[in-house]
Structures are given as structure tokens and as C-alpha cells.
mmCIF file with all atom_site columns, C-alpha atoms in Angstrom:
data_model
loop_
_atom_site.group_PDB
_atom_site.id
_atom_site.type_symbol
_atom_site.label_atom_id
_atom_site.label_alt_id
_atom_site.label_comp_id
_atom_site.label_asym_id
_atom_site.label_entity_id
_atom_site.label_seq_id
_atom_site.pdbx_PDB_ins_code
_atom_site.Cartn_x
_atom_site.Cartn_y
_atom_site.Cartn_z
_atom_site.occupancy
_atom_site.B_iso_or_equiv
_atom_site.pdbx_formal_charge
_atom_site.auth_seq_id
_atom_site.auth_comp_id
_atom_site.auth_asym_id
_atom_site.auth_atom_id
_atom_site.pdbx_PDB_model_num
ATOM 1   C CA . UNK H 1 1   ? 10.399  4.472  15.575  1.00 44.00 ? 1415 UNK H CA 1
ATOM 2   C CA . UNK H 1 2   ? 13.232  3.260  14.528  1.00 46.00 ? 1416 UNK H CA 1
ATOM 3   C CA . UNK H 1 3   ? 14.029  0.539  12.502  1.00 46.00 ? 1417 UNK H CA 1
ATOM 4   C CA . UNK H 1 4   ? 16.680  -2.213 12.815  1.00 46.00 ? 1418 UNK H CA 1
ATOM 5   C CA . UNK H 1 5   ? 19.166  -3.925 10.340  1.00 42.00 ? 1419 UNK H CA 1
ATOM 6   C CA . UNK H 1 6   ? 16.176  -5.009 7.792   1.00 51.00 ? 1420 UNK H CA 1
ATOM 7   C CA . UNK H 1 7   ? 16.342  -3.447 4.581   1.00 53.00 ? 1421 UNK H CA 1
ATOM 8   C CA . UNK H 1 8   ? 12.637  -2.364 4.425   1.00 65.00 ? 1422 UNK H CA 1
ATOM 9   C CA . UNK H 1 9   ? 10.905  -1.475 0.874   1.00 88.00 ? 1423 UNK H CA 1
ATOM 10  C CA . UNK H 1 10  ? 11.416  2.386  1.114   1.00 92.00 ? 1424 UNK H CA 1
ATOM 11  C CA . UNK H 1 11  ? 8.018   3.445  -0.356  1.00 93.00 ? 1425 UNK H CA 1
ATOM 12  C CA . UNK H 1 12  ? 5.917   0.949  2.260   1.00 94.00 ? 1426 UNK H CA 1
ATOM 13  C CA . UNK H 1 13  ? 8.532   2.669  4.866   1.00 93.00 ? 1427 UNK H CA 1
ATOM 14  C CA . UNK H 1 14  ? 7.819   6.205  3.694   1.00 96.00 ? 1428 UNK H CA 1
ATOM 15  C CA . UNK H 1 15  ? 4.131   5.594  3.754   1.00 96.00 ? 1429 UNK H CA 1
ATOM 16  C CA . UNK H 1 16  ? 3.994   3.769  7.031   1.00 96.00 ? 1430 UNK H CA 1
ATOM 17  C CA . UNK H 1 17  ? 5.881   7.157  8.575   1.00 97.00 ? 1431 UNK H CA 1
ATOM 18  C CA . UNK H 1 18  ? 3.100   9.415  7.299   1.00 98.00 ? 1432 UNK H CA 1
ATOM 19  C CA . UNK H 1 19  ? 0.088   7.002  8.393   1.00 98.00 ? 1433 UNK H CA 1
ATOM 20  C CA . UNK H 1 20  ? 1.640   7.527  11.995  1.00 97.00 ? 1434 UNK H CA 1
ATOM 21  C CA . UNK H 1 21  ? 1.889   11.454 11.259  1.00 97.00 ? 1435 UNK H CA 1
ATOM 22  C CA . UNK H 1 22  ? -1.814  11.474 10.345  1.00 98.00 ? 1436 UNK H CA 1
ATOM 23  C CA . UNK H 1 23  ? -2.725  9.391  13.520  1.00 98.00 ? 1437 UNK H CA 1
ATOM 24  C CA . UNK H 1 24  ? -1.106  11.056 15.824  1.00 97.00 ? 1438 UNK H CA 1
ATOM 25  C CA . UNK H 1 25  ? -2.601  14.298 14.171  1.00 97.00 ? 1439 UNK H CA 1
ATOM 26  C CA . UNK H 1 26  ? -6.098  13.034 13.760  1.00 97.00 ? 1440 UNK H CA 1
ATOM 27  C CA . UNK H 1 27  ? -6.226  10.956 17.171  1.00 97.00 ? 1441 UNK H CA 1
ATOM 28  C CA . UNK H 1 28  ? -3.564  12.497 19.306  1.00 96.00 ? 1442 UNK H CA 1
ATOM 29  C CA . UNK H 1 29  ? -2.709  8.556  20.006  1.00 95.00 ? 1443 UNK H CA 1
ATOM 30  C CA . UNK H 1 30  ? 1.378   7.899  20.073  1.00 94.00 ? 1444 UNK H CA 1
ATOM 31  C CA . UNK H 1 31  ? 3.234   6.582  17.060  1.00 94.00 ? 1445 UNK H CA 1
ATOM 32  C CA . UNK H 1 32  ? 2.828   3.045  16.501  1.00 95.00 ? 1446 UNK H CA 1
ATOM 33  C CA . UNK H 1 33  ? 4.604   0.373  18.800  1.00 93.00 ? 1447 UNK H CA 1
ATOM 34  C CA . UNK H 1 34  ? 4.800   -2.321 16.425  1.00 92.00 ? 1448 UNK H CA 1
ATOM 35  C CA . UNK H 1 35  ? 5.618   -2.469 12.819  1.00 92.00 ? 1449 UNK H CA 1
ATOM 36  C CA . UNK H 1 36  ? 5.746   -4.972 10.417  1.00 91.00 ? 1450 UNK H CA 1
ATOM 37  C CA . UNK H 1 37  ? 7.001   -3.997 6.892   1.00 89.00 ? 1451 UNK H CA 1
ATOM 38  C CA . UNK H 1 38  ? 7.225   -5.818 3.904   1.00 86.00 ? 1452 UNK H CA 1
ATOM 39  C CA . UNK H 1 39  ? 6.607   -4.881 0.428   1.00 82.00 ? 1453 UNK H CA 1
ATOM 40  C CA . UNK H 1 40  ? 3.275   -7.050 -0.427  1.00 85.00 ? 1454 UNK H CA 1
ATOM 41  C CA . UNK H 1 41  ? 1.312   -5.539 2.740   1.00 89.00 ? 1455 UNK H CA 1
ATOM 42  C CA . UNK H 1 42  ? 2.452   -4.178 6.167   1.00 94.00 ? 1456 UNK H CA 1
ATOM 43  C CA . UNK H 1 43  ? 0.692   -3.743 9.392   1.00 96.00 ? 1457 UNK H CA 1
ATOM 44  C CA . UNK H 1 44  ? 1.248   -1.470 12.264  1.00 97.00 ? 1458 UNK H CA 1
ATOM 45  C CA . UNK H 1 45  ? -0.263  -1.495 15.594  1.00 97.00 ? 1459 UNK H CA 1
ATOM 46  C CA . UNK H 1 46  ? -1.399  1.220  17.716  1.00 97.00 ? 1460 UNK H CA 1
ATOM 47  C CA . UNK H 1 47  ? -2.365  1.649  21.417  1.00 97.00 ? 1461 UNK H CA 1
ATOM 48  C CA . UNK H 1 48  ? -5.502  3.128  21.121  1.00 97.00 ? 1462 UNK H CA 1
ATOM 49  C CA . UNK H 1 49  ? -8.950  3.267  23.367  1.00 95.00 ? 1463 UNK H CA 1
ATOM 50  C CA . UNK H 1 50  ? -11.337 2.113  20.641  1.00 96.00 ? 1464 UNK H CA 1
ATOM 51  C CA . UNK H 1 51  ? -12.366 0.588  17.362  1.00 97.00 ? 1465 UNK H CA 1
ATOM 52  C CA . UNK H 1 52  ? -12.355 2.864  14.246  1.00 97.00 ? 1466 UNK H CA 1
ATOM 53  C CA . UNK H 1 53  ? -15.298 3.253  11.968  1.00 97.00 ? 1467 UNK H CA 1
ATOM 54  C CA . UNK H 1 54  ? -15.007 2.825  8.453   1.00 96.00 ? 1468 UNK H CA 1
ATOM 55  C CA . UNK H 1 55  ? -15.775 5.957  7.916   1.00 98.00 ? 1469 UNK H CA 1
ATOM 56  C CA . UNK H 1 56  ? -12.686 6.970  9.981   1.00 98.00 ? 1470 UNK H CA 1
ATOM 57  C CA . UNK H 1 57  ? -10.998 4.642  8.335   1.00 98.00 ? 1471 UNK H CA 1
ATOM 58  C CA . UNK H 1 58  ? -11.048 5.872  5.024   1.00 98.00 ? 1472 UNK H CA 1
ATOM 59  C CA . UNK H 1 59  ? -10.834 9.758  6.202   1.00 98.00 ? 1473 UNK H CA 1
ATOM 60  C CA . UNK H 1 60  ? -7.410  8.507  7.493   1.00 98.00 ? 1474 UNK H CA 1
ATOM 61  C CA . UNK H 1 61  ? -6.721  6.971  4.131   1.00 98.00 ? 1475 UNK H CA 1
ATOM 62  C CA . UNK H 1 62  ? -7.503  10.297 2.321   1.00 98.00 ? 1476 UNK H CA 1
ATOM 63  C CA . UNK H 1 63  ? -5.110  12.190 4.329   1.00 98.00 ? 1477 UNK H CA 1
ATOM 64  C CA . UNK H 1 64  ? -2.136  9.859  3.826   1.00 98.00 ? 1478 UNK H CA 1
ATOM 65  C CA . UNK H 1 65  ? -2.592  9.850  0.427   1.00 98.00 ? 1479 UNK H CA 1
ATOM 66  C CA . UNK H 1 66  ? -3.047  13.852 0.307   1.00 98.00 ? 1480 UNK H CA 1
ATOM 67  C CA . UNK H 1 67  ? -0.011  13.975 2.648   1.00 98.00 ? 1481 UNK H CA 1
ATOM 68  C CA . UNK H 1 68  ? 1.684   11.731 -0.106  1.00 98.00 ? 1482 UNK H CA 1
ATOM 69  C CA . UNK H 1 69  ? 0.519   13.693 -3.329  1.00 97.00 ? 1483 UNK H CA 1
ATOM 70  C CA . UNK H 1 70  ? 2.046   16.859 -1.706  1.00 97.00 ? 1484 UNK H CA 1
ATOM 71  C CA . UNK H 1 71  ? 5.258   16.039 -2.660  1.00 97.00 ? 1485 UNK H CA 1
ATOM 72  C CA . UNK H 1 72  ? 7.207   16.040 0.800   1.00 98.00 ? 1486 UNK H CA 1
ATOM 73  C CA . UNK H 1 73  ? 10.738  15.920 0.490   1.00 98.00 ? 1487 UNK H CA 1
ATOM 74  C CA . UNK H 1 74  ? 12.189  13.265 2.883   1.00 97.00 ? 1488 UNK H CA 1
ATOM 75  C CA . UNK H 1 75  ? 15.148  14.352 4.657   1.00 97.00 ? 1489 UNK H CA 1
ATOM 76  C CA . UNK H 1 76  ? 17.368  12.971 7.619   1.00 95.00 ? 1490 UNK H CA 1
ATOM 77  C CA . UNK H 1 77  ? 19.205  15.084 10.021  1.00 95.00 ? 1491 UNK H CA 1
ATOM 78  C CA . UNK H 1 78  ? 21.472  13.787 13.034  1.00 95.00 ? 1492 UNK H CA 1
ATOM 79  C CA . UNK H 1 79  ? 20.529  15.079 16.828  1.00 95.00 ? 1493 UNK H CA 1
ATOM 80  C CA . UNK H 1 80  ? 22.428  14.590 19.925  1.00 95.00 ? 1494 UNK H CA 1
ATOM 81  C CA . UNK H 1 81  ? 20.846  11.677 21.842  1.00 93.00 ? 1495 UNK H CA 1
ATOM 82  C CA . UNK H 1 82  ? 20.053  13.854 24.755  1.00 93.00 ? 1496 UNK H CA 1
ATOM 83  C CA . UNK H 1 83  ? 18.057  16.161 22.634  1.00 95.00 ? 1497 UNK H CA 1
ATOM 84  C CA . UNK H 1 84  ? 16.069  13.360 20.877  1.00 94.00 ? 1498 UNK H CA 1
ATOM 85  C CA . UNK H 1 85  ? 15.097  11.713 24.048  1.00 93.00 ? 1499 UNK H CA 1
ATOM 86  C CA . UNK H 1 86  ? 13.506  15.413 24.717  1.00 93.00 ? 1500 UNK H CA 1
ATOM 87  C CA . UNK H 1 87  ? 11.429  14.955 21.541  1.00 93.00 ? 1501 UNK H CA 1
ATOM 88  C CA . UNK H 1 88  ? 11.071  11.580 20.684  1.00 92.00 ? 1502 UNK H CA 1
ATOM 89  C CA . UNK H 1 89  ? 10.079  8.495  22.105  1.00 88.00 ? 1503 UNK H CA 1
ATOM 90  C CA . UNK H 1 90  ? 13.507  6.455  22.407  1.00 89.00 ? 1504 UNK H CA 1
ATOM 91  C CA . UNK H 1 91  ? 11.928  3.616  23.525  1.00 83.00 ? 1505 UNK H CA 1
ATOM 92  C CA . UNK H 1 92  ? 12.249  1.331  20.802  1.00 77.00 ? 1506 UNK H CA 1
ATOM 93  C CA . UNK H 1 93  ? 16.007  2.407  19.972  1.00 80.00 ? 1507 UNK H CA 1
ATOM 94  C CA . UNK H 1 94  ? 18.800  0.133  20.836  1.00 75.00 ? 1508 UNK H CA 1
ATOM 95  C CA . UNK H 1 95  ? 21.751  1.757  22.989  1.00 74.00 ? 1509 UNK H CA 1
ATOM 96  C CA . UNK H 1 96  ? 23.922  0.900  19.688  1.00 81.00 ? 1510 UNK H CA 1
ATOM 97  C CA . UNK H 1 97  ? 22.398  3.659  17.892  1.00 81.00 ? 1511 UNK H CA 1
ATOM 98  C CA . UNK H 1 98  ? 24.871  5.648  19.596  1.00 86.00 ? 1512 UNK H CA 1
ATOM 99  C CA . UNK H 1 99  ? 24.975  9.327  21.005  1.00 90.00 ? 1513 UNK H CA 1
ATOM 100 C CA . UNK H 1 100 ? 23.918  10.965 17.411  1.00 93.00 ? 1514 UNK H CA 1
ATOM 101 C CA . UNK H 1 101 ? 20.723  9.937  16.179  1.00 94.00 ? 1515 UNK H CA 1
ATOM 102 C CA . UNK H 1 102 ? 19.315  10.436 12.851  1.00 93.00 ? 1516 UNK H CA 1
ATOM 103 C CA . UNK H 1 103 ? 15.868  11.871 12.753  1.00 95.00 ? 1517 UNK H CA 1
ATOM 104 C CA . UNK H 1 104 ? 13.771  11.241 9.290   1.00 95.00 ? 1518 UNK H CA 1
ATOM 105 C CA . UNK H 1 105 ? 11.683  14.123 8.428   1.00 97.00 ? 1519 UNK H CA 1
ATOM 106 C CA . UNK H 1 106 ? 9.060   13.671 6.161   1.00 98.00 ? 1520 UNK H CA 1
ATOM 107 C CA . UNK H 1 107 ? 8.445   17.334 5.074   1.00 97.00 ? 1521 UNK H CA 1
ATOM 108 C CA . UNK H 1 108 ? 9.572   20.637 6.170   1.00 96.00 ? 1522 UNK H CA 1
ATOM 109 C CA . UNK H 1 109 ? 11.864  19.816 9.518   1.00 95.00 ? 1523 UNK H CA 1
ATOM 110 C CA . UNK H 1 110 ? 10.393  22.916 11.041  1.00 94.00 ? 1524 UNK H CA 1
ATOM 111 C CA . UNK H 1 111 ? 6.775   21.302 10.796  1.00 95.00 ? 1525 UNK H CA 1
ATOM 112 C CA . UNK H 1 112 ? 7.056   18.078 9.714   1.00 96.00 ? 1526 UNK H CA 1
ATOM 113 C CA . UNK H 1 113 ? 4.099   15.800 8.498   1.00 97.00 ? 1527 UNK H CA 1
ATOM 114 C CA . UNK H 1 114 ? 6.354   12.865 10.684  1.00 97.00 ? 1528 UNK H CA 1
ATOM 115 C CA . UNK H 1 115 ? 9.737   12.851 12.275  1.00 96.00 ? 1529 UNK H CA 1
ATOM 116 C CA . UNK H 1 116 ? 10.807  10.123 14.105  1.00 93.00 ? 1530 UNK H CA 1
ATOM 117 C CA . UNK H 1 117 ? 14.387  8.684  14.845  1.00 92.00 ? 1531 UNK H CA 1
ATOM 118 C CA . UNK H 1 118 ? 14.644  5.827  12.325  1.00 89.00 ? 1532 UNK H CA 1
ATOM 119 C CA . UNK H 1 119 ? 17.996  4.009  10.475  1.00 83.00 ? 1533 UNK H CA 1
ATOM 120 C CA . UNK H 1 120 ? 15.813  2.640  7.608   1.00 86.00 ? 1534 UNK H CA 1
ATOM 121 C CA . UNK H 1 121 ? 15.399  3.352  3.786   1.00 89.00 ? 1535 UNK H CA 1
ATOM 122 C CA . UNK H 1 122 ? 13.384  5.788  2.575   1.00 93.00 ? 1536 UNK H CA 1
ATOM 123 C CA . UNK H 1 123 ? 12.256  7.332  -0.634  1.00 95.00 ? 1537 UNK H CA 1
ATOM 124 C CA . UNK H 1 124 ? 13.712  11.171 -1.170  1.00 96.00 ? 1538 UNK H CA 1
ATOM 125 C CA . UNK H 1 125 ? 10.201  12.524 -2.104  1.00 97.00 ? 1539 UNK H CA 1
ATOM 126 C CA . UNK H 1 126 ? 6.394   11.109 -1.004  1.00 97.00 ? 1540 UNK H CA 1
ATOM 127 C CA . UNK H 1 127 ? 5.164   11.485 -4.646  1.00 96.00 ? 1541 UNK H CA 1
ATOM 128 C CA . UNK H 1 128 ? 7.400   8.024  -4.806  1.00 95.00 ? 1542 UNK H CA 1
ATOM 129 C CA . UNK H 1 129 ? 5.118   6.241  -3.203  1.00 95.00 ? 1543 UNK H CA 1
ATOM 130 C CA . UNK H 1 130 ? 2.375   6.395  -4.949  1.00 94.00 ? 1544 UNK H CA 1
ATOM 131 C CA . UNK H 1 131 ? -1.313  5.374  -3.641  1.00 96.00 ? 1545 UNK H CA 1
ATOM 132 C CA . UNK H 1 132 ? -1.682  4.033  0.044   1.00 97.00 ? 1546 UNK H CA 1
ATOM 133 C CA . UNK H 1 133 ? -4.494  1.922  0.705   1.00 97.00 ? 1547 UNK H CA 1
ATOM 134 C CA . UNK H 1 134 ? -5.725  1.221  4.107   1.00 97.00 ? 1548 UNK H CA 1
ATOM 135 C CA . UNK H 1 135 ? -6.488  -2.596 3.595   1.00 97.00 ? 1549 UNK H CA 1
ATOM 136 C CA . UNK H 1 136 ? -8.135  -3.420 6.993   1.00 97.00 ? 1550 UNK H CA 1
ATOM 137 C CA . UNK H 1 137 ? -8.116  -3.156 10.460  1.00 98.00 ? 1551 UNK H CA 1
ATOM 138 C CA . UNK H 1 138 ? -8.824  -4.430 13.824  1.00 97.00 ? 1552 UNK H CA 1
ATOM 139 C CA . UNK H 1 139 ? -9.199  -3.868 17.198  1.00 98.00 ? 1553 UNK H CA 1
ATOM 140 C CA . UNK H 1 140 ? -8.354  -6.097 20.634  1.00 97.00 ? 1554 UNK H CA 1
ATOM 141 C CA . UNK H 1 141 ? -10.023 -4.204 23.710  1.00 96.00 ? 1555 UNK H CA 1
ATOM 142 C CA . UNK H 1 142 ? -7.863  -3.408 26.880  1.00 94.00 ? 1556 UNK H CA 1
ATOM 143 C CA . UNK H 1 143 ? -7.269  -6.139 29.155  1.00 93.00 ? 1557 UNK H CA 1
ATOM 144 C CA . UNK H 1 144 ? -8.693  -5.575 32.785  1.00 93.00 ? 1558 UNK H CA 1
ATOM 145 C CA . UNK H 1 145 ? -6.636  -2.676 34.106  1.00 92.00 ? 1559 UNK H CA 1
ATOM 146 C CA . UNK H 1 146 ? -5.510  -1.150 30.739  1.00 92.00 ? 1560 UNK H CA 1
ATOM 147 C CA . UNK H 1 147 ? -6.483  1.860  29.230  1.00 91.00 ? 1561 UNK H CA 1
ATOM 148 C CA . UNK H 1 148 ? -6.049  1.498  25.759  1.00 95.00 ? 1562 UNK H CA 1
ATOM 149 C CA . UNK H 1 149 ? -6.424  -1.708 23.418  1.00 97.00 ? 1563 UNK H CA 1
ATOM 150 C CA . UNK H 1 150 ? -4.495  -2.430 20.430  1.00 98.00 ? 1564 UNK H CA 1
ATOM 151 C CA . UNK H 1 151 ? -5.706  -1.292 16.878  1.00 98.00 ? 1565 UNK H CA 1
ATOM 152 C CA . UNK H 1 152 ? -3.913  -2.956 14.155  1.00 98.00 ? 1566 UNK H CA 1
ATOM 153 C CA . UNK H 1 153 ? -3.709  -1.445 10.362  1.00 98.00 ? 1567 UNK H CA 1
ATOM 154 C CA . UNK H 1 154 ? -3.294  -3.576 7.558   1.00 98.00 ? 1568 UNK H CA 1
ATOM 155 C CA . UNK H 1 155 ? -1.848  -1.517 4.623   1.00 97.00 ? 1569 UNK H CA 1
ATOM 156 C CA . UNK H 1 156 ? -0.210  -1.397 0.968   1.00 95.00 ? 1570 UNK H CA 1
ATOM 157 C CA . UNK H 1 157 ? 1.632   1.503  -0.913  1.00 93.00 ? 1571 UNK H CA 1
ATOM 158 C CA . UNK H 1 158 ? 2.247   1.276  -4.490  1.00 84.00 ? 1572 UNK H CA 1
ATOM 159 C CA . UNK H 1 159 ? 3.993   3.853  -6.741  1.00 73.00 ? 1573 UNK H CA 1
ATOM 160 C CA . UNK H 1 160 ? 1.742   3.559  -10.005 1.00 62.00 ? 1574 UNK H CA 1
#
């Protein structure tokens, strides 16, 4: 998901990409639709059909930490907008992002932990993220006529 002009904490920002990759892989959900990245604590919102158990939250936390500990390179490549539109959801990307979009890859671009259009700052290797902590989460049930509610996850990441 693209991030606009704000200068985000690169550690937290990269951890958020890895969290997205793990959530998508584990639950088949879409990437988060809303992010608030701060150096102290961050939060992301996913469209989700149900609440997560504490056990599931701990499993996601452990998987994010395992990915961070792998020492994945974080790289960016440019891709034409039409190709990016076939591969990624560009709904959060402004038109002003132009015709050549910056795609950020965590891990091998051919089989990344995560990949998405992004203009934000990142660390160059996931080892720089230190430990990821799943602080809390809450679930807002779906409204009438909607299939999914909102799962909000609050997290921290800090280099040791």
C-alpha cells in the first residue's frame, strides 16, 4: 500500500510490510486498507471476517519475527503503472504517483515475503527491524450487508 509524503519510521514501516505479507499468506485476506505508522506504536486495519484468537495473534507475531530474523533484503524496482495495476491494488495510490511506480520488495522479488507499491522509506535489511511485538488487536463486526468487519492490529518494532 502506498504511503504519502509523511516521513515514516523506516523500521516500523518495513515491519508493517512484513506483517501484511504474513497476514495475506496466513489468512488469505487483502493487505491492510489503513495504516498509522509512528515510531512508538503503529496500527493497521484489515478487512476481516472475524476476530483473531490470542493464539492466532501470537502465531502471526512469531512468523513476522521469523521473517525479520531471516535478514531479507528490502529493495525497490520501478514498474509501469499498467503492469502494476494488474499485479497490485492501486486504490490507495494517487494519480500523482505517475506512470512508473516504485514497488518495494521484502525478500527475493521473484518470491517475496511482501511486495507492494510504496513511496515510503524502508530499512535495507529486515535484521534492522529488531523484534516485532503484537501489542493488541480488536475487531469491529461487519455492518448490515457487509461480509467483513475490521481487524485493527497495534504493533511495535524496535531494533535491539
